[in-house]
Short mmCIF file of C-alpha atoms and ligand atoms in Angstrom, two decimals:
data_model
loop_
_atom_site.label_atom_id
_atom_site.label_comp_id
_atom_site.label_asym_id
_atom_site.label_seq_id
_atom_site.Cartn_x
_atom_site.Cartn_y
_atom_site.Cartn_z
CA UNK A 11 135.39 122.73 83.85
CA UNK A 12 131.80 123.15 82.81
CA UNK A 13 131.52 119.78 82.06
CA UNK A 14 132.40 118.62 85.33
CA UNK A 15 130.20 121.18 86.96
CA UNK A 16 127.41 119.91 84.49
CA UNK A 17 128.22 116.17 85.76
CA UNK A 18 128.42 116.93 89.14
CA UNK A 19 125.06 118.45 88.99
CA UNK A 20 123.69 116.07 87.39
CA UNK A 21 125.02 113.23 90.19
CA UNK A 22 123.54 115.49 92.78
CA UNK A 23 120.53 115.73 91.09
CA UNK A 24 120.18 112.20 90.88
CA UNK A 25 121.25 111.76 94.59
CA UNK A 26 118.36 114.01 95.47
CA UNK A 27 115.97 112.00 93.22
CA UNK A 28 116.70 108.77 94.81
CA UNK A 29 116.23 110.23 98.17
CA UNK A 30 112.66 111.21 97.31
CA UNK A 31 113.30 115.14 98.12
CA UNK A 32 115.39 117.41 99.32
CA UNK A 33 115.09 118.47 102.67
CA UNK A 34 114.75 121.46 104.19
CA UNK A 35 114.04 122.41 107.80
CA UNK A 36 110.42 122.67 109.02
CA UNK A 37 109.45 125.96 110.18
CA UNK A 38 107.29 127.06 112.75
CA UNK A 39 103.48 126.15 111.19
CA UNK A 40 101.96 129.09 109.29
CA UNK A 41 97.76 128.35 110.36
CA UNK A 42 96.91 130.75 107.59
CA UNK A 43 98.45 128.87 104.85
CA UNK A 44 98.16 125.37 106.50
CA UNK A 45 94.61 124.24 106.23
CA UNK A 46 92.67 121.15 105.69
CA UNK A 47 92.61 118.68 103.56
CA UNK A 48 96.05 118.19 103.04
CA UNK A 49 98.08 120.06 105.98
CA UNK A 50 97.52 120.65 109.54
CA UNK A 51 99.39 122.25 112.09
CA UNK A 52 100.49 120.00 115.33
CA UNK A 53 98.03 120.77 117.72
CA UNK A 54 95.39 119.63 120.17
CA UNK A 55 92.47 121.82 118.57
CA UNK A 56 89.50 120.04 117.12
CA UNK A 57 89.80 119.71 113.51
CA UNK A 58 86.84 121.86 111.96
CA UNK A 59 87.11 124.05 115.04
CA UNK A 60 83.94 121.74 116.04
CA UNK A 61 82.66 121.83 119.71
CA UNK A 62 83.58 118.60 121.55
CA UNK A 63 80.09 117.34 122.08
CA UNK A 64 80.03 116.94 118.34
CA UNK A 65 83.01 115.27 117.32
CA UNK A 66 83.15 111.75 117.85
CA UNK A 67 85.16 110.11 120.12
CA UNK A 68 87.11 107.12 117.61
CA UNK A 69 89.11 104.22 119.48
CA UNK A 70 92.02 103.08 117.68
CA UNK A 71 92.73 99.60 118.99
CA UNK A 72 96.20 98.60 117.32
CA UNK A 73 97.64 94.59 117.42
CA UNK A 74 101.21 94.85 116.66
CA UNK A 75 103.98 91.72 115.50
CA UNK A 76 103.17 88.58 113.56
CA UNK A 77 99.78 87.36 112.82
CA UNK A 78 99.28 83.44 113.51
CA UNK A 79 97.54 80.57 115.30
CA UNK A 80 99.06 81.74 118.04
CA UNK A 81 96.83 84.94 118.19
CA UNK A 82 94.09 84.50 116.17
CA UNK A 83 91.74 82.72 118.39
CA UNK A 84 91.69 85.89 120.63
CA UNK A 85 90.87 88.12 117.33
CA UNK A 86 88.35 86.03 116.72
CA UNK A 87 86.50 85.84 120.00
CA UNK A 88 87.28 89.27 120.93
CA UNK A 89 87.01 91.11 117.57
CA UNK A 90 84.63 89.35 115.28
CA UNK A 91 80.86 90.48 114.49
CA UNK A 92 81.58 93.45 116.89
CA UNK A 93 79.50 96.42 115.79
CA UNK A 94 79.46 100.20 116.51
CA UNK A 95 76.48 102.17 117.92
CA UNK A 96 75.96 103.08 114.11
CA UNK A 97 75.72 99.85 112.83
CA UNK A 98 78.94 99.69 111.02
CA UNK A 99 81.54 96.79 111.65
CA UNK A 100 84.32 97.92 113.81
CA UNK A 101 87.60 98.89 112.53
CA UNK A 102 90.90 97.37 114.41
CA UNK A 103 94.67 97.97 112.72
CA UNK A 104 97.25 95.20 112.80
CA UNK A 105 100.85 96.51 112.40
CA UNK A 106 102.39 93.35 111.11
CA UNK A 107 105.51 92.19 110.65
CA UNK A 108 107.03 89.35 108.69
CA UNK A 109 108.67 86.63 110.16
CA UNK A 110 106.07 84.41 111.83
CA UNK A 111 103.05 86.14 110.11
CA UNK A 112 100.28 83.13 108.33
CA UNK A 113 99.48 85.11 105.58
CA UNK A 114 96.24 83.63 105.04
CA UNK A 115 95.06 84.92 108.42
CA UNK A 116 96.47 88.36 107.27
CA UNK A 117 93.87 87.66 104.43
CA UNK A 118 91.13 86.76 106.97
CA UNK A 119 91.46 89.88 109.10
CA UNK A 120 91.31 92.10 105.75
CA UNK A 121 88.11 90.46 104.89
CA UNK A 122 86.89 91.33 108.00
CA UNK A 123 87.20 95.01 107.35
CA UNK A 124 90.10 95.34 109.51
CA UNK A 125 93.08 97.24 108.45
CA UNK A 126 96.51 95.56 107.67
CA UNK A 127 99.50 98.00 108.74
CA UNK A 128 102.91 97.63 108.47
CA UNK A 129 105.63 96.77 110.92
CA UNK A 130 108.91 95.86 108.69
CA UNK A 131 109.88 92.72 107.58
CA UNK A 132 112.86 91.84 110.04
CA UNK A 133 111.81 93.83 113.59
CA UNK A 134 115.43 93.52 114.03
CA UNK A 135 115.81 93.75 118.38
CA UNK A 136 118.53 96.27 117.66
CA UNK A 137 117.15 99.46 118.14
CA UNK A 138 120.20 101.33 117.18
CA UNK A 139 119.88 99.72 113.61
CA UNK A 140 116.53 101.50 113.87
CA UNK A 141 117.71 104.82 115.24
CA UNK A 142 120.21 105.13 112.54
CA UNK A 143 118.16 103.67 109.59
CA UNK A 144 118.77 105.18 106.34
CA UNK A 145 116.01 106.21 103.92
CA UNK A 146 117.48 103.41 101.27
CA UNK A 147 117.12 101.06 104.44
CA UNK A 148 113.51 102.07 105.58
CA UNK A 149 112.38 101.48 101.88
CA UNK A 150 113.55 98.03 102.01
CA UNK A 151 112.18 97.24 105.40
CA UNK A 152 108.61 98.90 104.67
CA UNK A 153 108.67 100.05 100.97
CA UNK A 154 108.95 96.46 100.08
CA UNK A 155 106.90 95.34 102.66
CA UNK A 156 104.09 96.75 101.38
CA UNK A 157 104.36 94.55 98.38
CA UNK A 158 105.58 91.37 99.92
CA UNK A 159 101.89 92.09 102.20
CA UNK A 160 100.20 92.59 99.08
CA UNK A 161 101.46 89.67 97.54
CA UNK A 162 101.46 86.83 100.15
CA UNK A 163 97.98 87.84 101.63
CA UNK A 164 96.67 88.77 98.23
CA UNK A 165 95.30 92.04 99.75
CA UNK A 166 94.72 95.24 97.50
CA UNK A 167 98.68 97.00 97.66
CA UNK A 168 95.91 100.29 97.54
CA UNK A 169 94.44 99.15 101.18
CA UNK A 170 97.72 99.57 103.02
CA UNK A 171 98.19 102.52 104.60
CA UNK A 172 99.63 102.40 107.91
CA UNK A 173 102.87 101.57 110.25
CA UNK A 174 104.38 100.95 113.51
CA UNK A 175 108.06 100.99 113.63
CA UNK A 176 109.63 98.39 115.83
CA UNK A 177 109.88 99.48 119.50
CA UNK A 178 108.55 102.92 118.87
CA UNK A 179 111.92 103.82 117.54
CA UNK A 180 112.05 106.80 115.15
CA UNK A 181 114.49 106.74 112.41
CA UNK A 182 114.39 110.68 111.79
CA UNK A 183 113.43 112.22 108.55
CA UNK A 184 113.98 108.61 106.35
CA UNK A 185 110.84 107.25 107.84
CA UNK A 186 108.52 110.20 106.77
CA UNK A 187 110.39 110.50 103.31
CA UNK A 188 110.06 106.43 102.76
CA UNK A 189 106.39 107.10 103.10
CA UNK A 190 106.14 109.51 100.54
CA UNK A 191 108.03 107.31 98.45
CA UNK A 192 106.27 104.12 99.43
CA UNK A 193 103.12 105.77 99.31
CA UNK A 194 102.33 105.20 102.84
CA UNK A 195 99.79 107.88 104.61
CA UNK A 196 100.39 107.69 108.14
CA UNK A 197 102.81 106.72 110.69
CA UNK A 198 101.65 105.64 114.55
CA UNK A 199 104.94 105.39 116.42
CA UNK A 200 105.09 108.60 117.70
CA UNK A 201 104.29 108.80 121.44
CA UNK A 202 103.52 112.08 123.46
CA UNK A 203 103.46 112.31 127.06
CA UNK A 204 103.10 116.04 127.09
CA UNK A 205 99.94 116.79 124.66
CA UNK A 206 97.93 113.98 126.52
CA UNK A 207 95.22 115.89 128.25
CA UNK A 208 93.68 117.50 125.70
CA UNK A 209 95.18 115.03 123.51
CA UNK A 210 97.28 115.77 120.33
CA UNK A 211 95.00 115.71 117.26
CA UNK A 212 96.69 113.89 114.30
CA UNK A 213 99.00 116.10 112.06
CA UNK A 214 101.39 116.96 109.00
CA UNK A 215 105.04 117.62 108.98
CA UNK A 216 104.82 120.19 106.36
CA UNK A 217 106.05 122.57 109.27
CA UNK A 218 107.82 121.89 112.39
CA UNK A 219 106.00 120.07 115.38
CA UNK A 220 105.75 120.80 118.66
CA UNK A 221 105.20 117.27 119.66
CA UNK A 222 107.58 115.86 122.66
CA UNK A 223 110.29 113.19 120.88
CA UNK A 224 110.48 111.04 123.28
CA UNK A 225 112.65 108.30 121.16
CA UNK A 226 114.86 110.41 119.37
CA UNK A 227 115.51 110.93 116.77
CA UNK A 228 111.99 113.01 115.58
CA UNK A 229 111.96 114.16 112.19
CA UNK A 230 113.01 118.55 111.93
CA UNK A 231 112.76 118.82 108.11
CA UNK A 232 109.46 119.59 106.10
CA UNK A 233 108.29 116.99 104.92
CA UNK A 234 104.44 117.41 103.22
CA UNK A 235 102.63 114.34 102.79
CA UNK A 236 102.67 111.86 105.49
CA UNK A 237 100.37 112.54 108.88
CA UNK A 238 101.17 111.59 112.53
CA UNK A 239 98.58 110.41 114.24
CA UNK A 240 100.16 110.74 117.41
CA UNK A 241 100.57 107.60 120.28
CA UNK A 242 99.08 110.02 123.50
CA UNK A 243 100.37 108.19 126.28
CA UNK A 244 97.98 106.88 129.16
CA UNK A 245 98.98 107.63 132.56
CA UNK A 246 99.46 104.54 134.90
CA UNK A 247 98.48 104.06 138.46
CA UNK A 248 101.10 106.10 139.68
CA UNK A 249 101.45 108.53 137.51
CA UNK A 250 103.41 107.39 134.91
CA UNK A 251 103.17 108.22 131.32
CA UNK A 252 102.48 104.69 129.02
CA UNK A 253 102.31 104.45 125.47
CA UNK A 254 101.55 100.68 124.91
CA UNK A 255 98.93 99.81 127.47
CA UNK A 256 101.08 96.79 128.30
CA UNK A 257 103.99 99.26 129.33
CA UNK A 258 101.62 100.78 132.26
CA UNK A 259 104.11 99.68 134.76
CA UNK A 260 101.50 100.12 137.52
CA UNK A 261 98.87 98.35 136.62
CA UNK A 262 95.80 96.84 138.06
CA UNK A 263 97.23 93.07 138.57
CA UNK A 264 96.56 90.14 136.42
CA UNK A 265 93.33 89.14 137.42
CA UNK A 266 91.85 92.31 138.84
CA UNK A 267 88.46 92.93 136.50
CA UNK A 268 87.35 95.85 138.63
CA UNK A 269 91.06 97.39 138.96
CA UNK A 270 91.54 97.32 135.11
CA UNK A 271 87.96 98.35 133.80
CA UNK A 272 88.64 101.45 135.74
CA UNK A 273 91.65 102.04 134.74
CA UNK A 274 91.03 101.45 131.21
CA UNK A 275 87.97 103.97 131.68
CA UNK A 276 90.05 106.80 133.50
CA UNK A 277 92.15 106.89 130.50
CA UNK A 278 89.05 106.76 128.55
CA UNK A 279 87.43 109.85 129.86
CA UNK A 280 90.32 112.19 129.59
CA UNK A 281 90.02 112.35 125.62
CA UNK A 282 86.18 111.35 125.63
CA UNK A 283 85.25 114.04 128.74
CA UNK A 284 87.69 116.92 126.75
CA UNK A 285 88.89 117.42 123.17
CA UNK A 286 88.27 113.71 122.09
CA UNK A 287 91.54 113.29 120.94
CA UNK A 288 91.73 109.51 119.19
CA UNK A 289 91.76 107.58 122.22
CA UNK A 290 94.20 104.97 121.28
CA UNK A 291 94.40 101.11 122.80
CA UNK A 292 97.97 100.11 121.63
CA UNK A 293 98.74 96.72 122.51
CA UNK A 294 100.06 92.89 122.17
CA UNK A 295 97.44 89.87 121.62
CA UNK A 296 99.57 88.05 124.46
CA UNK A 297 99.43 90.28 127.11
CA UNK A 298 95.71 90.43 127.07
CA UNK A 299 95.95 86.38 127.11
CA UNK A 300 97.79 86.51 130.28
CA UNK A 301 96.01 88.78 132.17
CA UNK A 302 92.62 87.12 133.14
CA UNK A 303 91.41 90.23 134.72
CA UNK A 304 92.66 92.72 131.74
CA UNK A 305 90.73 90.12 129.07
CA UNK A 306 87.12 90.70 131.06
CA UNK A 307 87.48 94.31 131.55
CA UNK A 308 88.62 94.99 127.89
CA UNK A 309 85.94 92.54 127.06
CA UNK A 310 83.49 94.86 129.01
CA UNK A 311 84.69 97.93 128.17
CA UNK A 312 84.43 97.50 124.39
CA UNK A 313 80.77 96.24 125.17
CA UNK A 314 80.68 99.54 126.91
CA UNK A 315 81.67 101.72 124.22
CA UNK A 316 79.94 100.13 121.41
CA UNK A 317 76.83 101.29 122.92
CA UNK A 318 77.37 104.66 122.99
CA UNK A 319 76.40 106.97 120.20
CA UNK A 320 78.98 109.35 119.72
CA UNK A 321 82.12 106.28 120.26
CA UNK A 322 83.45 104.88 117.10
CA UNK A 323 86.07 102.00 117.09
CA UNK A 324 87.91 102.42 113.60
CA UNK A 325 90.52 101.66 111.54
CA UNK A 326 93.80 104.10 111.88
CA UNK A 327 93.37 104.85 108.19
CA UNK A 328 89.32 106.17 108.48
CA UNK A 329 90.65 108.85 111.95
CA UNK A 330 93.08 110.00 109.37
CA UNK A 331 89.60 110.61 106.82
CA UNK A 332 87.80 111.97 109.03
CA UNK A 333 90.29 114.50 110.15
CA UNK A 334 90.89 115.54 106.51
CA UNK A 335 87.11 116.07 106.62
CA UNK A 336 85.58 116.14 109.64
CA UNK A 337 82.37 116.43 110.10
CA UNK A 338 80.01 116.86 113.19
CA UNK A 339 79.15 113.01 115.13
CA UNK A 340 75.23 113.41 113.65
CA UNK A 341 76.45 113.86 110.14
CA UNK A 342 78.80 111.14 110.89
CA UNK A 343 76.50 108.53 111.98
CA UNK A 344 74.57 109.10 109.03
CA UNK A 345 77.16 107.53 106.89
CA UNK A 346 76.81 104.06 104.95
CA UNK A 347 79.02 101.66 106.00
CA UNK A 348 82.59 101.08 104.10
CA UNK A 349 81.59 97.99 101.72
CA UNK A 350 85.15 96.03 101.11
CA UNK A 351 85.50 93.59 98.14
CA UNK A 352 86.76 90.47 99.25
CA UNK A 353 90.21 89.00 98.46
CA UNK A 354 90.20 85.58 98.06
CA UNK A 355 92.66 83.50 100.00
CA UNK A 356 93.46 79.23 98.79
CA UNK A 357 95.56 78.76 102.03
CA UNK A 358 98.90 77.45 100.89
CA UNK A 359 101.42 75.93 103.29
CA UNK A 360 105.26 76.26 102.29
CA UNK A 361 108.30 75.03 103.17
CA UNK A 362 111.10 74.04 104.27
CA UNK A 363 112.54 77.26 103.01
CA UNK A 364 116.33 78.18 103.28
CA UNK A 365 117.01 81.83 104.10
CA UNK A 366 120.64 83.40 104.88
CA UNK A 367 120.07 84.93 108.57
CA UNK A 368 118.62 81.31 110.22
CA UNK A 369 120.34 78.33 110.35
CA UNK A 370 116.51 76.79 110.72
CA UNK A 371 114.28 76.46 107.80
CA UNK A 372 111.07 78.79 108.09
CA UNK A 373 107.39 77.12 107.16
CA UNK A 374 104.83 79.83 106.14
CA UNK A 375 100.96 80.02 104.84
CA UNK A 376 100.20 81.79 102.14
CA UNK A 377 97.19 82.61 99.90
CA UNK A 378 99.54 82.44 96.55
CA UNK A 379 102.35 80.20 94.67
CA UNK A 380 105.59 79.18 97.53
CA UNK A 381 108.43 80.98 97.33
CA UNK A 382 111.75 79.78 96.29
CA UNK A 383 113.69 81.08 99.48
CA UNK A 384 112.37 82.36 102.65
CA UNK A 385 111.49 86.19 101.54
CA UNK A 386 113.35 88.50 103.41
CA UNK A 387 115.33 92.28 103.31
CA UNK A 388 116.66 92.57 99.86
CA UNK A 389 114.51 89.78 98.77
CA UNK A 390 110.66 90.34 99.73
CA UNK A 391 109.30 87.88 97.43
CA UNK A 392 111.47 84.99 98.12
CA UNK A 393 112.48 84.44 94.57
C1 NAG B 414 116.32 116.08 109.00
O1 NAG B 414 116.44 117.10 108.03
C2 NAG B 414 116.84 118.36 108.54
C3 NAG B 414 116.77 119.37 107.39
O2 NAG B 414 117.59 118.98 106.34
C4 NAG B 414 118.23 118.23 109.16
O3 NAG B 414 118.61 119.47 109.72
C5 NAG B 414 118.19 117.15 110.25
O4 NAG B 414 119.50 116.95 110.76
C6 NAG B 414 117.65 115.84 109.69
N1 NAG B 414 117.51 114.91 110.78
C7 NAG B 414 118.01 113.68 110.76
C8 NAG B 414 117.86 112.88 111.99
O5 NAG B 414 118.56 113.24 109.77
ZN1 ZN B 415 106.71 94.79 117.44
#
């Protein structure tokens, strides 16, 4: 009898382990004992309890989905040699996923000193796979993601900090316990359409939120490590709440310049003119391609902002720094730059590769040795 009891504890405790922690539910968030660096409350207060007119307003322009020579030409032109009013490169995060992705542009972005995110390795199209995703199953679509990024772009594994899941679609607890495991720092799926004006302020699930789950299911357990920096929703031309600017159902028109730049703005203004909440641009490389009108006005309006002294575009990752320590826009500006050290990239072009879920043989670039297979779940590296 007490060597069963022993064993069974001993299988539980080794459940638990490979889990990452056990979980208990989040309580209501305790301000006294939740304070910066490390844990803050869900809210829509300024970290630092600064005054608006000295926080700065940071743009978080996100690219999700596969990386190629599909959609590099419009990084390039839009992206490249763009500067803040402080003389420091901008910062623009790429949630990529796998399939499709030319590694050595991956490696090309990085050097740039944007930031390289993660969006799984299969995007599977079923969301339910999503919805129900297990923490085993999370680690193998972003755990080993991380490395496979790592590997194939040759990018520092330390750079990565970031993801999107697929469709915005939550997986519950197992995404915020993957991260801790994975040693990811912050997720940017989570959309709110009710904290949008003043915006929500990125976060920690070390107690419950009181952010809106809008694609259940949201995570209830305490979980301390991982922030949220939270997707606040635009509001379209009618009304409507948006989360991906190219889900604004009503929408300017495709070749409307005027139309969009001030619809881009009125968004703008409601986190710049208030709490300056991250103003976040979420969107895909080929809807800006197909709308004419969009492409000017974003054009314009990132011309617009980069002259203004108290707007930073910036990597997802350096919001999440500055809210750990954040310090008033004239301190800020005073800053050096981020210096990166460059990862070398000798382009290689593989294939045809043989994988188990296509029929077709993949082709991919890569700034390291070919795989043997086409990498994939359960198989990152393609050996
Ligand atoms: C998350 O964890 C809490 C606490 O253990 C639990 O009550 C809740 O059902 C979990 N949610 C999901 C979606 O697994
Ligand atoms: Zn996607």
């Amino acid at each position: 009898m007490r060597t069963a009891t022993v064993l069974f504890s001993l299988v539980l405790v080794a459940f638990a382990y490979t889990k990452g922690e056990e979980l208990k539910l989040a309580e209501p968030c305790d301000t006294e004992a939740c304070k910066l660096p490390s844990c803050r409350c869900s809210s829509s207060a300024i970290p630092g309890d600064l005054e608006p007119r000295d926080t700065p307003q940071f743009v978080v322009l996100t690219f999700d989905d596969g990386v190629n020579v599909n959609n590099i030409p419009l990084y390039r032109n839009l992206l490249y040699n763009r500067v803040n009013k402080n003389r420091c490169n901008v910062g623009v995060t790429f949630f990529v996923n796998h399939e499709y992705t030319d590694y050595s542009l991956v490696n090309e972005l990085y050097n740039r000193g944007f930031e390289i995110g993660l969006h799984s390795i299969t995007h599977k199209t079923d969301t339910q796979y999503w919805r129900e995703a297990s923490y085993e199953t999370m680690m193998r679509e972003f755990g080993d993601q991380k490395t496979q990024m790592a590997h194939f772009a040759n990018i520092p594994i330390s750079a990565i900090h970031g993801l999107r899941s697929p469709f915005l679609q939550m997986s519950g607890n197992s995404t915020y316990q993957m991260m801790n495991s994975a040693g990811l720092r912050y997720d940017l799926s989570w959309p709110t359409i009710r904290f949008t004006d003043p915006g929500l302020w990125p976060y920690t699930l070390h107690y419950e939120s009181t952010q809106d789950c809008i694609i259940p299911p949201c995570p209830t357990a305490s979980i301390p490590g991982p922030w949220i920096l939270p997707m606040v929703a635009w509001t379209d031309m009618q009304g409507f709440p948006c989360s991906m600017v190219d889900s604004c159902y009503y929408n300017p028109g495709s070749d409307n310049e005027e139309g969009w730049f001030k619809f881009i703005l009125e968004n703008f203004e409601r986190h710049y003119l208030n709490n300056r909440a991250p103003f976040g641009f979420y969107i895909h490389e080929w809807y800006i391609r197909v709308n004419p009108g969009l492409q000017r006005a974003f054009t314009r309006f990132l011309d617009m902002i980069n002259n203004l002294n108290d707007v930073f575009m910036v990597n997802g990752n350096d919001v999440i720094d500055w809210v750990q320590n954040p310090i008033p826009v004239d301190e800020y500006v005073k800053k050096d730059c981020q210096r990166l050290t460059p990862a070398a990239c000798r382009p290689t072009s593989c294939g045809p590769l043989q994988s188990d879920h296509n029929p077709t043989p993949y082709y991919m670039t890569i700034c390291n040795r070919c795989p043997r297979r086409y990498p994939w779940l359960n198989n990152p590296l393609g050996e």
